[in-house]
GROMACS .gro file of C-alpha atoms in nm:
model
  188
    1MET     CA    1   0.009   0.016   0.005
    2ASN     CA    2   0.131   0.340  -0.076
    3GLN     CA    3   0.257   0.485   0.227
    4ALA     CA    4   0.202   0.835   0.054
    5ALA     CA    5  -0.155   0.786   0.021
    6PRO     CA    6  -0.373   0.958   0.268
    7PRO     CA    7  -0.521   0.746   0.564
    8ARG     CA    8  -0.879   0.795   0.421
    9ALA     CA    9  -0.767   0.622   0.074
   10ARG     CA   10  -0.577   0.360   0.244
   11ARG     CA   11  -0.903   0.283   0.473
   12SER     CA   12  -1.095   0.270   0.167
   13ARG     CA   13  -0.859   0.022  -0.009
   14LEU     CA   14  -0.865  -0.189   0.268
   15LEU     CA   15  -1.238  -0.182   0.305
   16THR     CA   16  -1.272  -0.283  -0.071
   17MET     CA   17  -1.008  -0.580  -0.003
   18MET     CA   18  -1.215  -0.692   0.289
   19ALA     CA   19  -1.545  -0.695   0.084
   20LEU     CA   20  -1.359  -0.871  -0.223
   21ARG     CA   21  -1.224  -1.127   0.022
   22VAL     CA   22  -1.581  -1.227   0.123
   23VAL     CA   23  -1.710  -1.242  -0.247
   24LEU     CA   24  -1.403  -1.451  -0.369
   25ALA     CA   25  -1.416  -1.689  -0.075
   26LEU     CA   26  -1.790  -1.752  -0.103
   27ALA     CA   27  -1.745  -1.770  -0.479
   28PHE     CA   28  -1.486  -2.031  -0.465
   29LEU     CA   29  -1.642  -2.230  -0.186
   30GLY     CA   30  -1.971  -2.232  -0.376
   31ILE     CA   31  -1.795  -2.336  -0.694
   32THR     CA   32  -1.598  -2.614  -0.506
   33ALA     CA   33  -1.926  -2.743  -0.310
   34TRP     CA   34  -2.131  -2.762  -0.669
   35PHE     CA   35  -1.849  -2.968  -0.831
   36GLN     CA   36  -1.792  -3.191  -0.520
   37THR     CA   37  -2.180  -3.264  -0.518
   38ARG     CA   38  -2.181  -3.334  -0.886
   39GLU     CA   39  -1.887  -3.571  -0.850
   40HIS     CA   40  -2.000  -3.741  -0.530
   41SER     CA   41  -2.332  -3.851  -0.364
   42PHE     CA   42  -2.473  -3.549  -0.181
   43THR     CA   43  -2.518  -3.792   0.128
   44ALA     CA   44  -2.139  -3.868   0.112
   45LEU     CA   45  -2.033  -3.517   0.162
   46ASN     CA   46  -1.960  -3.335   0.507
   47LEU     CA   47  -2.035  -2.970   0.435
   48LEU     CA   48  -2.014  -2.853   0.790
   49PRO     CA   49  -1.647  -2.770   0.738
   50LEU     CA   50  -1.748  -2.545   0.461
   51TYR     CA   51  -2.019  -2.378   0.666
   52ALA     CA   52  -1.772  -2.321   0.937
   53VAL     CA   53  -1.526  -2.155   0.690
   54VAL     CA   54  -1.786  -1.925   0.552
   55ILE     CA   55  -1.891  -1.809   0.908
   56THR     CA   56  -1.522  -1.750   1.002
   57ILE     CA   57  -1.483  -1.553   0.694
   58GLY     CA   58  -1.783  -1.353   0.766
   59LEU     CA   59  -1.703  -1.307   1.147
   60LEU     CA   60  -1.321  -1.181   1.049
   61THR     CA   61  -1.469  -0.934   0.807
   62ILE     CA   62  -1.681  -0.787   1.055
   63ILE     CA   63  -1.412  -0.766   1.309
   64TYR     CA   64  -1.178  -0.612   1.051
   65ALA     CA   65  -1.445  -0.355   0.953
   66LEU     CA   66  -1.510  -0.257   1.327
   67LEU     CA   67  -1.119  -0.238   1.375
   68LEU     CA   68  -1.044  -0.035   1.057
   69ASN     CA   69  -1.135   0.315   1.196
   70ARG     CA   70  -0.964   0.251   1.522
   71ILE     CA   71  -0.638   0.121   1.411
   72ASN     CA   72  -0.349   0.359   1.337
   73ASN     CA   73  -0.079   0.178   1.191
   74LEU     CA   74  -0.274   0.044   0.863
   75ARG     CA   75   0.042  -0.147   0.726
   76LEU     CA   76   0.065  -0.361   1.036
   77PHE     CA   77  -0.318  -0.398   1.027
   78THR     CA   78  -0.275  -0.523   0.643
   79TYR     CA   79   0.013  -0.743   0.739
   80VAL     CA   80  -0.216  -0.885   1.021
   81GLN     CA   81  -0.506  -0.936   0.781
   82ILE     CA   82  -0.290  -1.132   0.530
   83THR     CA   83  -0.141  -1.349   0.793
   84VAL     CA   84  -0.491  -1.447   0.921
   85ASP     CA   85  -0.600  -1.503   0.558
   86ILE     CA   86  -0.316  -1.742   0.495
   87ALA     CA   87  -0.456  -1.960   0.787
   88VAL     CA   88  -0.796  -1.934   0.660
   89ILE     CA   89  -0.676  -2.031   0.306
   90THR     CA   90  -0.508  -2.316   0.471
   91ALA     CA   91  -0.807  -2.441   0.642
   92ILE     CA   92  -1.018  -2.401   0.291
   93VAL     CA   93  -0.750  -2.618   0.126
   94PHE     CA   94  -0.780  -2.872   0.390
   95VAL     CA   95  -1.135  -2.887   0.410
   96THR     CA   96  -1.194  -2.917   0.014
   97GLY     CA   97  -0.931  -3.210  -0.009
   98GLY     CA   98  -0.579  -3.095   0.095
   99ILE     CA   99  -0.339  -3.243  -0.169
  100GLU     CA  100  -0.612  -3.314  -0.431
  101SER     CA  101  -0.794  -2.948  -0.350
  102TYR     CA  102  -0.805  -2.703  -0.633
  103LEU     CA  103  -0.844  -2.408  -0.411
  104ASN     CA  104  -0.468  -2.388  -0.368
  105THR     CA  105  -0.513  -2.113  -0.606
  106LEU     CA  106  -0.633  -1.884  -0.330
  107TYR     CA  107  -0.251  -1.863  -0.190
  108SER     CA  108  -0.181  -1.685  -0.514
  109LEU     CA  109  -0.463  -1.437  -0.488
  110ALA     CA  110  -0.345  -1.363  -0.138
  111VAL     CA  111   0.014  -1.302  -0.281
  112ILE     CA  112  -0.136  -1.053  -0.538
  113GLY     CA  113  -0.317  -0.870  -0.278
  114ALA     CA  114  -0.030  -0.831  -0.055
  115SER     CA  115   0.188  -0.707  -0.343
  116ILE     CA  116  -0.075  -0.451  -0.448
  117PHE     CA  117  -0.109  -0.321  -0.077
  118LEU     CA  118   0.246  -0.390   0.053
  119GLY     CA  119   0.465  -0.388  -0.229
  120LYS     CA  120   0.741  -0.645  -0.310
  121ARG     CA  121   0.832  -0.716   0.033
  122GLY     CA  122   0.466  -0.776   0.111
  123GLY     CA  123   0.430  -0.996  -0.184
  124TYR     CA  124   0.741  -1.211  -0.076
  125TYR     CA  125   0.622  -1.215   0.296
  126THR     CA  126   0.293  -1.366   0.176
  127ALA     CA  127   0.468  -1.597  -0.072
  128SER     CA  128   0.679  -1.729   0.211
  129LEU     CA  129   0.407  -1.767   0.451
  130SER     CA  130   0.180  -1.930   0.189
  131SER     CA  131   0.481  -2.187   0.117
  132ILE     CA  132   0.529  -2.291   0.468
  133ALA     CA  133   0.159  -2.317   0.538
  134TYR     CA  134   0.093  -2.522   0.228
  135GLY     CA  135   0.417  -2.741   0.260
  136VAL     CA  136   0.307  -2.820   0.627
  137LEU     CA  137  -0.034  -2.909   0.530
  138ILE     CA  138   0.061  -3.114   0.242
  139ASP     CA  139   0.289  -3.305   0.472
  140LEU     CA  140   0.036  -3.352   0.743
  141ASP     CA  141  -0.217  -3.446   0.500
  142PHE     CA  142   0.003  -3.682   0.317
  143TYR     CA  143   0.128  -3.865   0.630
  144GLY     CA  144  -0.255  -3.883   0.752
  145VAL     CA  145  -0.190  -3.676   1.078
  146LEU     CA  146  -0.509  -3.449   0.985
  147PRO     CA  147  -0.846  -3.608   1.077
  148ALA     CA  148  -1.024  -3.689   0.777
  149LYS     CA  149  -1.367  -3.610   0.937
  150TYR     CA  150  -1.306  -3.247   0.878
  151GLU     CA  151  -1.278  -3.278   0.496
  152VAL     CA  152  -1.578  -3.226   0.291
  153TYR     CA  153  -1.490  -3.544   0.097
  154ALA     CA  154  -1.245  -3.780   0.237
  155SER     CA  155  -1.048  -3.968  -0.048
  156VAL     CA  156  -1.041  -4.334  -0.045
  157THR     CA  157  -0.702  -4.313  -0.225
  158ASN     CA  158  -0.386  -4.164  -0.131
  159PRO     CA  159  -0.158  -3.977  -0.369
  160SER     CA  160   0.197  -4.110  -0.417
  161TRP     CA  161   0.488  -3.942  -0.274
  162GLU     CA  162   0.599  -3.801  -0.593
  163ASP     CA  163   0.261  -3.649  -0.674
  164ALA     CA  164   0.266  -3.458  -0.331
  165LEU     CA  165   0.625  -3.335  -0.400
  166ARG     CA  166   0.541  -3.231  -0.729
  167THR     CA  167   0.210  -3.041  -0.622
  168SER     CA  168   0.412  -2.878  -0.336
  169ALA     CA  169   0.714  -2.775  -0.537
  170THR     CA  170   0.489  -2.648  -0.850
  171ASN     CA  171   0.275  -2.433  -0.603
  172ILE     CA  172   0.546  -2.290  -0.405
  173LEU     CA  173   0.742  -2.208  -0.739
  174ALA     CA  174   0.407  -2.033  -0.834
  175PHE     CA  175   0.378  -1.834  -0.533
  176PHE     CA  176   0.700  -1.678  -0.554
  177THR     CA  177   0.670  -1.622  -0.915
  178VAL     CA  178   0.356  -1.452  -0.858
  179ALA     CA  179   0.524  -1.223  -0.574
  180TYR     CA  180   0.787  -1.154  -0.805
  181LEU     CA  181   0.566  -1.051  -1.103
  182THR     CA  182   0.312  -0.857  -0.898
  183GLY     CA  183   0.588  -0.680  -0.684
  184HIS     CA  184   0.748  -0.565  -0.976
  185LEU     CA  185   0.417  -0.407  -1.121
  186ALA     CA  186   0.323  -0.262  -0.810
  187GLU     CA  187   0.639  -0.057  -0.759
  188ARG     CA  188   0.613   0.074  -1.120
   0.00000   0.00000   0.00000
């Protein structure tokens, strides 16, 4: 976020980011639920984790909106929001299939947002945090440490070690590529 911008403009941009976060999260979750209900029997799905994620995103947005006018350090507030976003995205990726989830692209959207608001440094911070969170999630999911009862649909097949490594490496490379490109554009 441009530090030279007046506080009112920064607050307005943060409010826009909050609204966009809710819209994108609901859209991605809705699309995922739709694909999973088409692919599997509706009775085989556990939709409670999706409801929990939607409620969490809604509550976080309300809390952020209430705090927005009380916060003086908007840069730090943006870092806090992005950090919490990464935690929520990790939960979304877990409940929608972990290694097999298509929603790992949400990490890249967080990196883009961070680069726009915080510049190259914020983009690299978000790419690093996303990589750590995603890598830990994939490891825990691959080794069966995470309880399958919190996934919308628990897969009966386990991906191979090579698939897990390839998925992790490809996505982590994508996070940093997005951070580099959007950070470069944001600083122009």
